[in-house]
CSV table of C-alpha atoms in Angstrom, one decimal:
chain,number,residue,atom,x,y,z
A,1,MET,CA,-6.3,-26.1,-30.2
A,2,THR,CA,-7.6,-27.2,-26.8
A,3,MET,CA,-10.1,-25.2,-24.9
A,4,PRO,CA,-9.0,-23.6,-21.6
A,5,CYS,CA,-10.2,-25.4,-18.5
A,6,PRO,CA,-13.0,-23.4,-16.8
A,7,PHE,CA,-12.0,-24.8,-13.4
A,8,CYS,CA,-8.4,-23.7,-13.8
A,9,GLU,CA,-9.5,-20.2,-14.4
A,10,ILE,CA,-12.1,-19.6,-11.6
A,11,SER,CA,-12.1,-16.0,-10.3
A,12,SER,CA,-11.3,-15.6,-6.6
A,13,GLU,CA,-14.7,-13.9,-6.1
A,14,ARG,CA,-16.4,-17.2,-6.7
A,15,VAL,CA,-14.4,-19.1,-4.1
A,16,VAL,CA,-16.4,-19.8,-0.9
A,17,PHE,CA,-13.8,-21.8,0.9
A,18,GLU,CA,-10.3,-22.9,0.0
A,19,ASP,CA,-7.1,-24.6,1.2
A,20,GLN,CA,-3.8,-25.4,-0.4
A,21,LEU,CA,-5.2,-28.3,-2.5
A,22,VAL,CA,-8.9,-27.6,-3.2
A,23,ILE,CA,-11.5,-24.8,-3.6
A,24,CYS,CA,-15.2,-24.8,-3.0
A,25,ILE,CA,-17.5,-22.7,-5.2
A,26,ARG,CA,-21.3,-22.6,-5.7
A,27,ASP,CA,-22.3,-24.4,-8.9
A,28,LYS,CA,-22.9,-21.9,-11.8
A,29,TYR,CA,-25.9,-24.1,-12.9
A,30,PRO,CA,-27.3,-25.4,-9.6
A,31,VAL,CA,-29.8,-28.2,-9.4
A,32,ALA,CA,-30.7,-27.1,-5.9
A,33,LYS,CA,-30.3,-24.1,-3.7
A,34,GLY,CA,-26.7,-24.2,-2.4
A,35,HIS,CA,-25.4,-26.7,-4.9
A,36,SER,CA,-21.6,-26.6,-4.4
A,37,LEU,CA,-18.5,-27.9,-6.1
A,38,ILE,CA,-15.3,-29.1,-4.5
A,39,ILE,CA,-12.6,-28.6,-7.2
A,40,THR,CA,-8.9,-29.7,-7.0
A,41,ARG,CA,-6.4,-26.9,-7.6
A,42,ARG,CA,-4.2,-29.3,-9.6
A,43,HIS,CA,-5.6,-30.0,-13.1
A,44,VAL,CA,-6.3,-33.8,-13.0
A,45,GLU,CA,-9.2,-35.5,-14.9
A,46,SER,CA,-10.1,-38.5,-12.8
A,47,PHE,CA,-11.0,-38.7,-9.1
A,48,PHE,CA,-9.0,-42.0,-9.1
A,49,ASP,CA,-5.8,-40.1,-10.0
A,50,LEU,CA,-5.9,-37.8,-7.0
A,51,THR,CA,-3.2,-38.1,-4.4
A,52,ARG,CA,-4.0,-39.3,-0.9
A,53,GLU,CA,-3.6,-35.7,0.3
A,54,GLU,CA,-5.9,-34.4,-2.3
A,55,ARG,CA,-8.6,-36.9,-1.4
A,56,LEU,CA,-8.3,-36.0,2.3
A,57,SER,CA,-8.6,-32.3,1.4
A,58,VAL,CA,-11.7,-33.0,-0.7
A,59,ASP,CA,-13.2,-34.9,2.2
A,60,ALA,CA,-12.5,-32.2,4.7
A,61,MET,CA,-13.9,-29.5,2.3
A,62,LEU,CA,-17.1,-31.5,1.9
A,63,PHE,CA,-17.6,-31.4,5.6
A,64,ARG,CA,-16.7,-27.7,5.8
A,65,ALA,CA,-19.1,-26.8,3.0
A,66,LYS,CA,-21.9,-29.0,4.5
A,67,GLU,CA,-21.6,-27.1,7.8
A,68,GLU,CA,-22.1,-23.8,6.0
A,69,LEU,CA,-25.0,-25.1,3.9
A,70,ASP,CA,-26.7,-26.4,7.0
A,71,ARG,CA,-26.5,-22.9,8.5
A,72,GLU,CA,-27.5,-21.0,5.4
A,73,PHE,CA,-30.2,-23.2,3.9
A,74,ALA,CA,-31.0,-26.0,6.4
A,75,PRO,CA,-31.5,-28.7,3.8
A,76,SER,CA,-33.2,-32.0,4.7
A,77,GLY,CA,-30.4,-34.2,3.1
A,78,TYR,CA,-27.5,-34.3,0.6
A,79,ASN,CA,-26.3,-36.0,-2.5
A,80,ILE,CA,-22.6,-36.2,-3.1
A,81,GLY,CA,-21.5,-37.1,-6.6
A,82,VAL,CA,-18.5,-37.4,-8.9
A,83,ASN,CA,-18.7,-38.0,-12.6
A,84,ILE,CA,-15.7,-39.9,-13.9
A,85,GLY,CA,-15.4,-40.2,-17.7
A,86,ARG,CA,-17.8,-39.2,-20.5
A,87,ALA,CA,-20.0,-42.3,-20.1
A,88,ALA,CA,-20.7,-41.2,-16.5
A,89,GLY,CA,-21.6,-37.6,-17.6
A,90,GLN,CA,-18.3,-35.8,-17.0
A,91,THR,CA,-18.3,-32.7,-19.2
A,92,ILE,CA,-15.3,-30.9,-17.7
A,93,GLY,CA,-12.1,-32.9,-17.6
A,94,HIS,CA,-11.1,-31.6,-14.1
A,95,VAL,CA,-12.0,-33.3,-10.9
A,96,HIS,CA,-14.9,-31.8,-9.1
A,97,VAL,CA,-17.2,-33.2,-6.5
A,98,HIS,CA,-20.9,-32.1,-6.3
A,99,LEU,CA,-22.4,-31.4,-2.9
A,100,ILE,CA,-26.1,-31.1,-3.6
A,101,PRO,CA,-28.4,-30.1,-0.8
A,102,ARG,CA,-31.8,-31.8,-0.9
A,103,TYR,CA,-35.1,-30.5,0.5
A,104,ASP,CA,-38.2,-32.3,1.5
A,105,GLY,CA,-40.6,-32.2,-1.5
A,106,ASP,CA,-38.0,-31.2,-4.1
A,107,MET,CA,-39.0,-34.2,-6.1
A,108,LYS,CA,-42.0,-36.5,-6.0
A,109,ASP,CA,-40.2,-39.7,-5.0
A,110,PRO,CA,-36.5,-39.4,-4.1
A,111,ARG,CA,-36.1,-43.1,-3.2
A,112,GLY,CA,-33.1,-44.5,-5.0
A,113,GLY,CA,-31.1,-41.2,-4.8
A,114,VAL,CA,-28.0,-41.4,-7.0
A,115,ARG,CA,-29.4,-44.4,-8.8
A,116,GLY,CA,-31.5,-41.8,-10.7
A,117,VAL,CA,-28.5,-41.2,-13.0
A,118,ILE,CA,-30.1,-44.0,-14.9
A,119,PRO,CA,-33.8,-43.0,-14.4
A,120,GLU,CA,-35.3,-46.4,-15.3
A,121,LYS,CA,-33.0,-48.0,-12.6
A,122,GLN,CA,-33.9,-45.6,-9.8
A,123,GLY,CA,-36.9,-47.5,-8.6
A,124,TYR,CA,-35.9,-50.9,-7.2
A,125,THR,CA,-38.5,-51.6,-4.5
């Protein structure tokens, strides 16, 4: 028996923004204040399997969510991330894009940014 997909069963109260193809919610386990997820309505596992229209919708929703996060939290920067496959850390087999606000001083040395997914490779200078 397969487990139900948690992203196919999100309650409407959690939805911050939506359109016909994607929704935006705040992450249930945020790594930073305002951490948001852009999730496709269609259940599809890999970002690379999205339709052109879905990719455009994800992109538009990232900008819409960023504008709201800028107003609400005024972060100093952002990370955008997509985990594709178990080796990359994907734990829910449904496309979702992380929009993570970053704040000055939230970590000692943020240089290398997303390279930190493999901590020993983050520092390259």
